[in-house]
Amino acid sequence: MKESKKIFPQAHQWFQSKGWQVAPFQEEAWQAYADGKSGLVNAPTGSGKTYSLMLPVLLSGDSTSPRPSPPRRGGEGVRCIWITPIRALAKEIFQSAERAIEALDLDWTVDVRTGDTTTAQRAKQKAKMPNLLITTPESLHLLISSKGYDKTFKNLKCVVVDEWHELMGSKRAVQMELGLSRLRGLNPTLRTWGISATIGNMEEALEVLLGPHFPEREIAVIKADIQKKIEVVSILPDEVETLPWAGHLGIKMLKKVLPVIDKSESTLIFTNTRSMAEIWYQKILDVAPKMAGIMAMHHGSISRDIRFWVEDALHTGLLKAVVCTSSLDLGVDFRPVESIVQIGSPKGVARFMQRAGRSGHQPGATSRIYFVPTHTLELVEAAALRQGIVDNIVEEREPYIRSFDVLVQYLVTLAVSDGFYPKEIFEEVKKTFSYESISPEEWQWCLDFITTGGKSLSGYDEFHKVEIMQDGLFKVTSRRTAQRHRMSMGTIVSDAMIKVKFQRGGYLGSIEEYFFSRLKPGDVFWFAGQNLELVKMRGMIAEVRKANTKNGLVPSWKGGRMPLSAKMGAMLRRKIEESVSKQHNDPELKLIEPLWELQRERSHIPSRDEFLIEKYKSEDGYHLFFYPFEGRLVHEGMATLLAYRLSLFKPLTFSIAMNDYGFELLADSSIPIEEALDSDVFTLTDLREDIMQSVNAVEMARRRFRDIASIAGLIFTGYPGQPVKDRHLQSSSQLIFNVLQDYEPDNLLLQQAYDEALEFQLEEGRLRQALERIHKQEIVIQNMDKPSPFSFPIMVDRMSRDKLTSESLEDQVKKMKLKMG
DNA sequence: GACCTGCTGCGGCGTG
């Protein structure tokens, strides 16, 4: 370690002058960088990870001079690119860089380039690029799509990808891989560094960043040895009966949450959905009107202006509490708050830890997170989360591979700028993790696709985007094509949103088109913490005014589903067992004991090597309940699979319901489950075939295809400010889907849609593992006279989806409770 | 195509 001091004495001096300590991992990173290595710095937020790479980049030979010297004239171009997944973080990186440059008296220039960069700034950059460029993966691709980009990046020595764990597991990472492959093509000695929080598959994260064939001896992995203490405090009801058996809102716990808010300087209240945030915000105001003015709300559909204001107000101590969704997980790294409250299951240990980390930022300080269960079985989740933290469990982020939509977009990007020669680019693309396995035929398909639209779309000129020049250069010559392409780059596809505005101006945020299709003028809804009356619709704008009525609809957004992570599922199974055998110290598990007694009385509690199937007959029909604890998506797949296999024994129509813990099959005549078990209904044999038979794979693929088509540039989503209506997008994507389905079933984008449906919607891999596990377990079939605590919430879930009944859900649940005695 | 609880993230109308 002594030697590194010789390499960057200025850095040490600067740290000293500030009274900062140089952490061992920082020194290690400086050394590795000076040695010319690439790699990954694995360090938590707030650990000084930025300077672990910022300083060696600035101070090493990549700078014009490590000592003060008169600035050289322009033309040096970009020497380092710093990638951040979030625009808002760019500002912070920029400030860190400026601070370092000034303190060390260097002649680096630094600037930010994102969608927020103004036209004037862009023009300035075009004349003279900064030496350190802070940008996003999307903006990097936009730069690659401009003429002479190879000159811009001619002197590039290093790329740093910040928050790499955030990109991993999304197509944005694939886009990053492609961008890196091109930059390495331009500069074979380019150093690539990632900065990442811990994820379950760290080695893979490194491999994705550097590509699978990066020379081993040029790689370094730097791990910050900072262990954060996290304390999980459940907010418990006085009696377990207070908690509902089913439900997810947790409003019943409101009174217990208020004291936490009261006694803390500042509190973040995390909810799982945007509508839940809206509801909690309103309910808190209802019971604690004094919170008006010192409490705010923050979620992804609220306008950026309002969100910035909230972040700022939290900084300056104006706000005492903010109700939010994961929009505050990341992004602006604000001053830590005193208390964190999590309402309902966060579904994964990593997400929970990240949120906990928002409190107690001082080194050595303990982060405390209050967990609020919203139904009885979530008491077990509390214990599971605590154990998960103790055992250091962190979920994986699975990288996307072979995403042909991202690849064809990239190829058009290259064709838009200076054009490309396929042979050269193929070699680069093959070196990425994502496309390592691409075959020459598949590559040729991509080239055909961008030049002719492929076999079935060749009749349409708009798909002939790229031309092949005489010398074999692939290039876009049409201005319109180039412009449209630049306008639709990136891999994030959003639904068309209606903007919500006050009549006199004042933009509040956006809600999906669908929500408004059910509303007529005069209707009242809650949004952004306000009670609003719809005045009129104007295109994609909803004009509103403040309403005086107390009640209103709460918008629901489509959003993504967050199923229980596999690791949480395993931990839940373990904790149930510990709770039942009373081998634990968790207060939550103690509280839930009466529920186990009831479960045992009415049914059975499965041990680790048992798999429980409950049978129950009601006036609705014949029910079967299964409990794999694998999350909603896997359950949905498994339920359809079993329904299909069971129907081979006897013609039956099933209705299916599920939650994160288990699923239900309901039929109107008896279900031959024993018979089916005898002939191995959980078998892995013919799994793929049976899945394809049982689920509506075409429909699932059709839905995935919309995003794929938009990333691949098959559909144009409109000019900024005048988006194309969703139903138009829907229909054009469907049209193309149908054409491909009929005339070109081997189309790679179409196949990708099927692959994604299987992998991400059915979570086939996890389904397979779950079936394997069940196979090794002993199956216990239990008849029930009354629904068990396990099965009850699933039944409620089914009822809430049953449109035929006119009874309100609440009445039904009451009736059911009476019946159950 | 959605409703049935369901997050987050970026970019965009210019070629010397």
Short mmCIF file of N, CA, C and O in Angstrom, two decimals, chain A residues 501-599:
data_model
loop_
_atom_site.label_atom_id
_atom_site.label_comp_id
_atom_site.label_asym_id
_atom_site.label_seq_id
_atom_site.Cartn_x
_atom_site.Cartn_y
_atom_site.Cartn_z
N LYS A 501 -53.04 18.37 -15.80
CA LYS A 501 -52.72 19.79 -15.64
C LYS A 501 -53.89 20.54 -15.05
O LYS A 501 -55.04 20.23 -15.33
N PHE A 502 -53.56 21.56 -14.27
CA PHE A 502 -54.61 22.47 -13.83
C PHE A 502 -55.06 23.31 -15.01
O PHE A 502 -54.29 23.55 -15.94
N GLN A 503 -56.29 23.78 -14.95
CA GLN A 503 -56.81 24.57 -16.05
C GLN A 503 -55.97 25.80 -16.32
O GLN A 503 -55.78 26.21 -17.45
N ARG A 504 -55.45 26.36 -15.22
CA ARG A 504 -54.65 27.59 -15.40
C ARG A 504 -53.17 27.26 -15.55
O ARG A 504 -52.32 28.06 -15.21
N GLY A 505 -52.89 26.07 -15.98
CA GLY A 505 -51.49 25.68 -16.08
C GLY A 505 -51.07 25.07 -14.77
O GLY A 505 -51.81 25.11 -13.79
N GLY A 506 -49.87 24.55 -14.70
CA GLY A 506 -49.43 23.86 -13.50
C GLY A 506 -49.56 22.38 -13.76
O GLY A 506 -50.66 21.82 -13.76
N TYR A 507 -48.43 21.75 -14.02
CA TYR A 507 -48.40 20.35 -14.43
C TYR A 507 -48.14 19.49 -13.21
O TYR A 507 -47.20 19.72 -12.46
N LEU A 508 -49.02 18.54 -12.98
CA LEU A 508 -48.90 17.72 -11.77
C LEU A 508 -48.20 16.40 -11.99
O LEU A 508 -47.52 15.88 -11.12
N GLY A 509 -48.39 15.82 -13.19
CA GLY A 509 -47.80 14.51 -13.44
C GLY A 509 -48.60 13.78 -14.48
O GLY A 509 -49.33 14.41 -15.25
N SER A 510 -48.48 12.48 -14.52
CA SER A 510 -49.13 11.75 -15.60
C SER A 510 -49.72 10.43 -15.12
O SER A 510 -49.22 9.82 -14.18
N ILE A 511 -50.80 10.05 -15.76
CA ILE A 511 -51.49 8.81 -15.44
C ILE A 511 -51.77 8.10 -16.76
O ILE A 511 -52.01 8.75 -17.78
N GLU A 512 -51.77 6.78 -16.73
CA GLU A 512 -52.00 6.04 -17.95
C GLU A 512 -53.34 6.37 -18.60
O GLU A 512 -54.34 6.58 -17.93
N GLU A 513 -53.30 6.37 -19.91
CA GLU A 513 -54.48 6.65 -20.72
C GLU A 513 -55.68 5.83 -20.25
O GLU A 513 -56.80 6.31 -20.19
N TYR A 514 -55.40 4.59 -19.91
CA TYR A 514 -56.49 3.69 -19.57
C TYR A 514 -57.35 4.20 -18.42
O TYR A 514 -58.57 4.08 -18.44
N PHE A 515 -56.69 4.78 -17.43
CA PHE A 515 -57.42 5.26 -16.26
C PHE A 515 -58.48 6.29 -16.67
O PHE A 515 -59.60 6.28 -16.18
N PHE A 516 -58.10 7.15 -17.61
CA PHE A 516 -59.03 8.21 -18.00
C PHE A 516 -60.15 7.71 -18.90
O PHE A 516 -61.19 8.36 -19.01
N SER A 517 -59.93 6.56 -19.52
CA SER A 517 -60.99 6.05 -20.37
C SER A 517 -62.23 5.69 -19.54
O SER A 517 -63.33 5.57 -20.05
N ARG A 518 -62.04 5.53 -18.25
CA ARG A 518 -63.18 5.19 -17.39
C ARG A 518 -63.79 6.44 -16.75
O ARG A 518 -64.79 6.35 -16.05
N LEU A 519 -63.15 7.58 -16.95
CA LEU A 519 -63.58 8.81 -16.26
C LEU A 519 -64.35 9.72 -17.20
O LEU A 519 -64.07 9.78 -18.39
N LYS A 520 -65.32 10.43 -16.66
CA LYS A 520 -65.98 11.45 -17.46
C LYS A 520 -65.83 12.79 -16.72
O LYS A 520 -65.58 12.80 -15.51
N PRO A 521 -65.99 13.91 -17.44
CA PRO A 521 -65.85 15.21 -16.79
C PRO A 521 -66.74 15.30 -15.54
O PRO A 521 -67.86 14.82 -15.56
N GLY A 522 -66.21 15.90 -14.50
CA GLY A 522 -66.97 15.99 -13.26
C GLY A 522 -66.55 14.93 -12.26
O GLY A 522 -66.74 15.09 -11.07
N ASP A 523 -65.95 13.83 -12.76
CA ASP A 523 -65.49 12.78 -11.84
C ASP A 523 -64.29 13.29 -11.04
O ASP A 523 -63.50 14.10 -11.50
N VAL A 524 -64.18 12.74 -9.81
CA VAL A 524 -63.13 13.19 -8.91
C VAL A 524 -62.13 12.07 -8.68
O VAL A 524 -62.50 10.91 -8.53
N PHE A 525 -60.87 12.42 -8.68
CA PHE A 525 -59.84 11.41 -8.36
C PHE A 525 -58.73 12.04 -7.53
O PHE A 525 -58.55 13.25 -7.51
N TRP A 526 -57.99 11.17 -6.85
CA TRP A 526 -56.86 11.60 -6.04
C TRP A 526 -55.60 11.48 -6.83
O TRP A 526 -55.30 10.44 -7.40
N PHE A 527 -54.82 12.52 -6.83
CA PHE A 527 -53.52 12.40 -7.50
C PHE A 527 -52.57 13.45 -6.97
O PHE A 527 -52.97 14.57 -6.70
N ALA A 528 -51.31 13.06 -6.83
CA ALA A 528 -50.27 13.95 -6.33
C ALA A 528 -50.70 14.57 -4.99
O ALA A 528 -50.37 15.71 -4.69
N GLY A 529 -51.46 13.81 -4.23
CA GLY A 529 -51.86 14.27 -2.91
C GLY A 529 -53.00 15.27 -2.92
O GLY A 529 -53.27 15.90 -1.92
N GLN A 530 -53.64 15.43 -4.07
CA GLN A 530 -54.73 16.40 -4.15
C GLN A 530 -55.99 15.74 -4.66
O GLN A 530 -55.95 14.77 -5.39
N ASN A 531 -57.11 16.32 -4.27
CA ASN A 531 -58.38 15.83 -4.74
C ASN A 531 -58.76 16.64 -5.98
O ASN A 531 -58.92 17.85 -5.90
N LEU A 532 -58.87 15.98 -7.10
CA LEU A 532 -59.00 16.71 -8.36
C LEU A 532 -60.28 16.33 -9.10
O LEU A 532 -60.72 15.18 -9.07
N GLU A 533 -60.84 17.33 -9.76
CA GLU A 533 -62.01 17.06 -10.58
C GLU A 533 -61.61 17.18 -12.05
O GLU A 533 -60.96 18.14 -12.46
N LEU A 534 -62.00 16.19 -12.82
CA LEU A 534 -61.68 16.23 -14.24
C LEU A 534 -62.60 17.24 -14.91
O LEU A 534 -63.82 17.15 -14.83
N VAL A 535 -62.02 18.23 -15.57
CA VAL A 535 -62.82 19.23 -16.27
C VAL A 535 -63.04 18.78 -17.71
O VAL A 535 -64.15 18.61 -18.16
N LYS A 536 -61.94 18.60 -18.41
CA LYS A 536 -62.10 18.04 -19.75
C LYS A 536 -60.80 17.44 -20.26
O LYS A 536 -59.72 17.72 -19.74
N MET A 537 -60.94 16.61 -21.27
CA MET A 537 -59.78 15.99 -21.90
C MET A 537 -59.45 16.78 -23.15
O MET A 537 -60.33 17.15 -23.91
N ARG A 538 -58.16 17.06 -23.33
CA ARG A 538 -57.73 17.73 -24.54
C ARG A 538 -56.57 16.93 -25.10
O ARG A 538 -55.45 17.04 -24.63
N GLY A 539 -56.84 16.07 -26.07
CA GLY A 539 -55.80 15.20 -26.60
C GLY A 539 -55.22 14.35 -25.48
O GLY A 539 -55.96 13.66 -24.77
N MET A 540 -53.93 14.46 -25.29
CA MET A 540 -53.28 13.65 -24.25
C MET A 540 -53.13 14.44 -22.95
O MET A 540 -52.26 14.16 -22.13
N ILE A 541 -53.99 15.45 -22.77
CA ILE A 541 -53.93 16.26 -21.57
C ILE A 541 -55.27 16.20 -20.84
O ILE A 541 -56.34 16.29 -21.45
N ALA A 542 -55.21 16.00 -19.54
CA ALA A 542 -56.43 16.05 -18.73
C ALA A 542 -56.41 17.36 -17.94
O ALA A 542 -55.48 17.60 -17.17
N GLU A 543 -57.41 18.19 -18.17
CA GLU A 543 -57.48 19.43 -17.41
C GLU A 543 -58.30 19.20 -16.16
O GLU A 543 -59.39 18.63 -16.21
N VAL A 544 -57.76 19.66 -15.04
CA VAL A 544 -58.42 19.40 -13.76
C VAL A 544 -58.51 20.68 -12.95
O VAL A 544 -57.85 21.67 -13.24
N ARG A 545 -59.38 20.63 -11.93
CA ARG A 545 -59.37 21.68 -10.92
C ARG A 545 -59.53 21.02 -9.56
O ARG A 545 -59.89 19.84 -9.48
N LYS A 546 -59.23 21.78 -8.52
CA LYS A 546 -59.35 21.20 -7.18
C LYS A 546 -60.80 20.86 -6.88
O LYS A 546 -61.69 21.63 -7.22
N ALA A 547 -61.01 19.74 -6.26
CA ALA A 547 -62.37 19.33 -5.94
C ALA A 547 -62.63 19.54 -4.46
O ALA A 547 -61.70 19.52 -3.66
N ASN A 548 -63.87 19.72 -4.13
CA ASN A 548 -64.20 19.92 -2.72
C ASN A 548 -64.67 18.63 -2.06
O ASN A 548 -64.66 18.51 -0.85
N THR A 549 -65.08 17.71 -2.89
CA THR A 549 -65.56 16.44 -2.33
C THR A 549 -64.43 15.72 -1.61
O THR A 549 -63.27 15.94 -1.86
N LYS A 550 -64.86 14.87 -0.71
CA LYS A 550 -63.88 14.18 0.12
C LYS A 550 -63.38 12.90 -0.56
O LYS A 550 -62.24 12.50 -0.40
N ASN A 551 -64.27 12.27 -1.28
CA ASN A 551 -63.91 10.97 -1.85
C ASN A 551 -63.60 11.06 -3.33
O ASN A 551 -64.16 11.85 -4.05
N GLY A 552 -62.69 10.23 -3.75
CA GLY A 552 -62.37 10.19 -5.17
C GLY A 552 -61.75 8.87 -5.51
O GLY A 552 -61.34 8.11 -4.64
N LEU A 553 -61.71 8.58 -6.79
CA LEU A 553 -61.05 7.36 -7.25
C LEU A 553 -59.55 7.52 -7.06
O LEU A 553 -59.03 8.63 -7.18
N VAL A 554 -58.88 6.43 -6.80
CA VAL A 554 -57.42 6.50 -6.76
C VAL A 554 -56.92 5.87 -8.05
O VAL A 554 -57.29 4.74 -8.36
N PRO A 555 -56.11 6.58 -8.79
CA PRO A 555 -55.63 6.01 -10.04
C PRO A 555 -54.83 4.75 -9.76
O PRO A 555 -54.18 4.65 -8.72
N SER A 556 -54.91 3.81 -10.66
CA SER A 556 -53.98 2.70 -10.54
C SER A 556 -53.16 2.70 -11.80
O SER A 556 -53.65 2.94 -12.89
N TRP A 557 -51.89 2.50 -11.61
CA TRP A 557 -50.98 2.50 -12.75
C TRP A 557 -50.68 1.05 -13.07
O TRP A 557 -50.77 0.18 -12.20
N LYS A 558 -50.27 0.83 -14.29
CA LYS A 558 -50.05 -0.56 -14.67
C LYS A 558 -48.77 -1.10 -14.04
O LYS A 558 -48.77 -2.13 -13.40
N GLY A 559 -47.70 -0.39 -14.22
CA GLY A 559 -46.46 -0.75 -13.55
C GLY A 559 -45.99 -2.17 -13.78
O GLY A 559 -46.58 -2.93 -14.55
N GLY A 560 -44.94 -2.54 -13.11
CA GLY A 560 -44.43 -3.90 -13.23
C GLY A 560 -44.81 -4.70 -12.02
O GLY A 560 -45.19 -4.15 -11.00
N ARG A 561 -44.74 -5.98 -12.16
CA ARG A 561 -45.03 -6.81 -11.00
C ARG A 561 -43.74 -7.13 -10.29
O ARG A 561 -42.71 -7.32 -10.91
N MET A 562 -43.81 -7.18 -8.99
CA MET A 562 -42.62 -7.50 -8.22
C MET A 562 -42.88 -8.77 -7.46
O MET A 562 -43.35 -8.72 -6.34
N PRO A 563 -42.62 -9.91 -8.06
CA PRO A 563 -42.87 -11.13 -7.32
C PRO A 563 -41.80 -11.33 -6.25
O PRO A 563 -40.72 -10.76 -6.34
N LEU A 564 -42.17 -12.11 -5.26
CA LEU A 564 -41.24 -12.49 -4.21
C LEU A 564 -39.97 -13.03 -4.86
O LEU A 564 -40.03 -13.83 -5.78
N SER A 565 -38.81 -12.62 -4.36
CA SER A 565 -37.58 -13.16 -4.93
C SER A 565 -37.42 -14.61 -4.48
O SER A 565 -37.97 -15.04 -3.47
N ALA A 566 -36.64 -15.35 -5.26
CA ALA A 566 -36.43 -16.77 -4.95
C ALA A 566 -35.82 -16.92 -3.56
O ALA A 566 -36.19 -17.81 -2.78
N LYS A 567 -34.89 -16.02 -3.24
CA LYS A 567 -34.22 -16.13 -1.95
C LYS A 567 -35.15 -15.81 -0.79
O LYS A 567 -35.06 -16.41 0.27
N MET A 568 -36.05 -14.83 -1.02
CA MET A 568 -37.03 -14.53 0.02
C MET A 568 -37.96 -15.73 0.21
O MET A 568 -38.33 -16.05 1.34
N GLY A 569 -38.34 -16.36 -0.89
CA GLY A 569 -39.22 -17.53 -0.80
C GLY A 569 -38.59 -18.61 0.06
O GLY A 569 -39.22 -19.17 0.96
N ALA A 570 -37.31 -18.89 -0.21
CA ALA A 570 -36.61 -19.93 0.55
C ALA A 570 -36.55 -19.54 2.03
O ALA A 570 -36.75 -20.37 2.91
N MET A 571 -36.27 -18.27 2.27
CA MET A 571 -36.17 -17.81 3.65
C MET A 571 -37.52 -17.91 4.36
O MET A 571 -37.59 -18.24 5.54
N LEU A 572 -38.60 -17.62 3.63
CA LEU A 572 -39.93 -17.73 4.23
C LEU A 572 -40.22 -19.17 4.64
O LEU A 572 -40.73 -19.42 5.73
N ARG A 573 -39.89 -20.10 3.76
CA ARG A 573 -40.14 -21.51 4.10
C ARG A 573 -39.37 -21.90 5.35
O ARG A 573 -39.88 -22.57 6.23
N ARG A 574 -38.12 -21.41 5.42
CA ARG A 574 -37.31 -21.72 6.59
C ARG A 574 -37.90 -21.10 7.86
O ARG A 574 -37.97 -21.75 8.91
N LYS A 575 -38.35 -19.86 7.75
CA LYS A 575 -38.84 -19.17 8.94
C LYS A 575 -40.16 -19.75 9.45
O LYS A 575 -40.42 -19.74 10.65
N ILE A 576 -40.96 -20.23 8.52
CA ILE A 576 -42.21 -20.87 8.96
C ILE A 576 -41.87 -22.10 9.80
O ILE A 576 -42.42 -22.33 10.87
N GLU A 577 -40.88 -22.84 9.32
CA GLU A 577 -40.49 -24.04 10.05
C GLU A 577 -39.94 -23.68 11.43
O GLU A 577 -40.32 -24.28 12.44
N GLU A 578 -39.08 -22.66 11.46
CA GLU A 578 -38.52 -22.24 12.76
C GLU A 578 -39.62 -21.77 13.70
O GLU A 578 -39.58 -22.02 14.90
N SER A 579 -40.58 -21.08 13.12
CA SER A 579 -41.64 -20.53 13.94
C SER A 579 -42.49 -21.65 14.53
O SER A 579 -42.82 -21.64 15.71
N VAL A 580 -42.79 -22.63 13.70
CA VAL A 580 -43.64 -23.73 14.14
C VAL A 580 -42.93 -24.54 15.22
O VAL A 580 -43.52 -24.95 16.21
N SER A 581 -41.62 -24.74 15.04
CA SER A 581 -40.89 -25.53 16.02
C SER A 581 -40.36 -24.66 17.16
O SER A 581 -39.60 -25.11 18.00
N LYS A 582 -40.74 -23.39 17.15
CA LYS A 582 -40.38 -22.44 18.20
C LYS A 582 -38.88 -22.31 18.40
O LYS A 582 -38.40 -22.12 19.51
N GLN A 583 -38.12 -22.41 17.32
CA GLN A 583 -36.68 -22.24 17.44
C GLN A 583 -36.28 -20.90 16.82
O GLN A 583 -35.74 -20.84 15.73
N HIS A 584 -36.60 -19.86 17.56
CA HIS A 584 -36.33 -18.54 17.01
C HIS A 584 -36.39 -17.50 18.11
O HIS A 584 -36.83 -17.80 19.23
N ASN A 585 -35.93 -16.28 17.78
CA ASN A 585 -36.04 -15.18 18.75
C ASN A 585 -36.83 -14.02 18.16
O ASN A 585 -36.70 -12.89 18.62
N ASP A 586 -37.58 -14.27 17.12
CA ASP A 586 -38.25 -13.16 16.45
C ASP A 586 -39.60 -12.86 17.08
O ASP A 586 -40.45 -13.76 17.19
N PRO A 587 -39.81 -11.61 17.50
CA PRO A 587 -41.10 -11.26 18.11
C PRO A 587 -42.27 -11.48 17.16
O PRO A 587 -43.36 -11.85 17.58
N GLU A 588 -42.01 -11.28 15.85
CA GLU A 588 -43.10 -11.44 14.87
C GLU A 588 -43.59 -12.88 14.84
O GLU A 588 -44.79 -13.13 14.72
N LEU A 589 -42.63 -13.80 14.94
CA LEU A 589 -43.01 -15.21 14.86
C LEU A 589 -43.76 -15.66 16.10
O LEU A 589 -44.57 -16.58 16.06
N LYS A 590 -43.47 -15.00 17.20
CA LYS A 590 -44.19 -15.31 18.43
C LYS A 590 -45.65 -14.89 18.28
O LYS A 590 -46.56 -15.62 18.62
N LEU A 591 -45.80 -13.72 17.70
CA LEU A 591 -47.14 -13.15 17.56
C LEU A 591 -48.02 -14.00 16.64
O LEU A 591 -49.24 -14.04 16.78
N ILE A 592 -47.40 -14.65 15.71
CA ILE A 592 -48.19 -15.35 14.69
C ILE A 592 -48.58 -16.75 15.15
O ILE A 592 -49.38 -17.44 14.50
N GLU A 593 -48.10 -17.18 16.30
CA GLU A 593 -48.36 -18.55 16.74
C GLU A 593 -49.83 -18.98 16.72
O GLU A 593 -50.13 -20.09 16.29
N PRO A 594 -50.75 -18.11 17.17
CA PRO A 594 -52.16 -18.52 17.12
C PRO A 594 -52.60 -18.91 15.71
O PRO A 594 -53.45 -19.80 15.53
N LEU A 595 -52.00 -18.26 14.74
CA LEU A 595 -52.37 -18.56 13.35
C LEU A 595 -51.90 -19.97 12.98
O LEU A 595 -52.59 -20.70 12.27
N TRP A 596 -50.71 -20.33 13.45
CA TRP A 596 -50.22 -21.69 13.16
C TRP A 596 -51.15 -22.72 13.79
O TRP A 596 -51.43 -23.76 13.21
N GLU A 597 -51.62 -22.39 15.00
CA GLU A 597 -52.52 -23.35 15.66
C GLU A 597 -53.76 -23.58 14.82
O GLU A 597 -54.21 -24.71 14.64
N LEU A 598 -54.28 -22.48 14.28
CA LEU A 598 -55.46 -22.59 13.44
C LEU A 598 -55.15 -23.36 12.16
O LEU A 598 -55.94 -24.19 11.69
N GLN A 599 -54.00 -23.08 11.60
CA GLN A 599 -53.60 -23.77 10.38
C GLN A 599 -53.48 -25.27 10.66
O GLN A 599 -53.92 -26.11 9.87
#
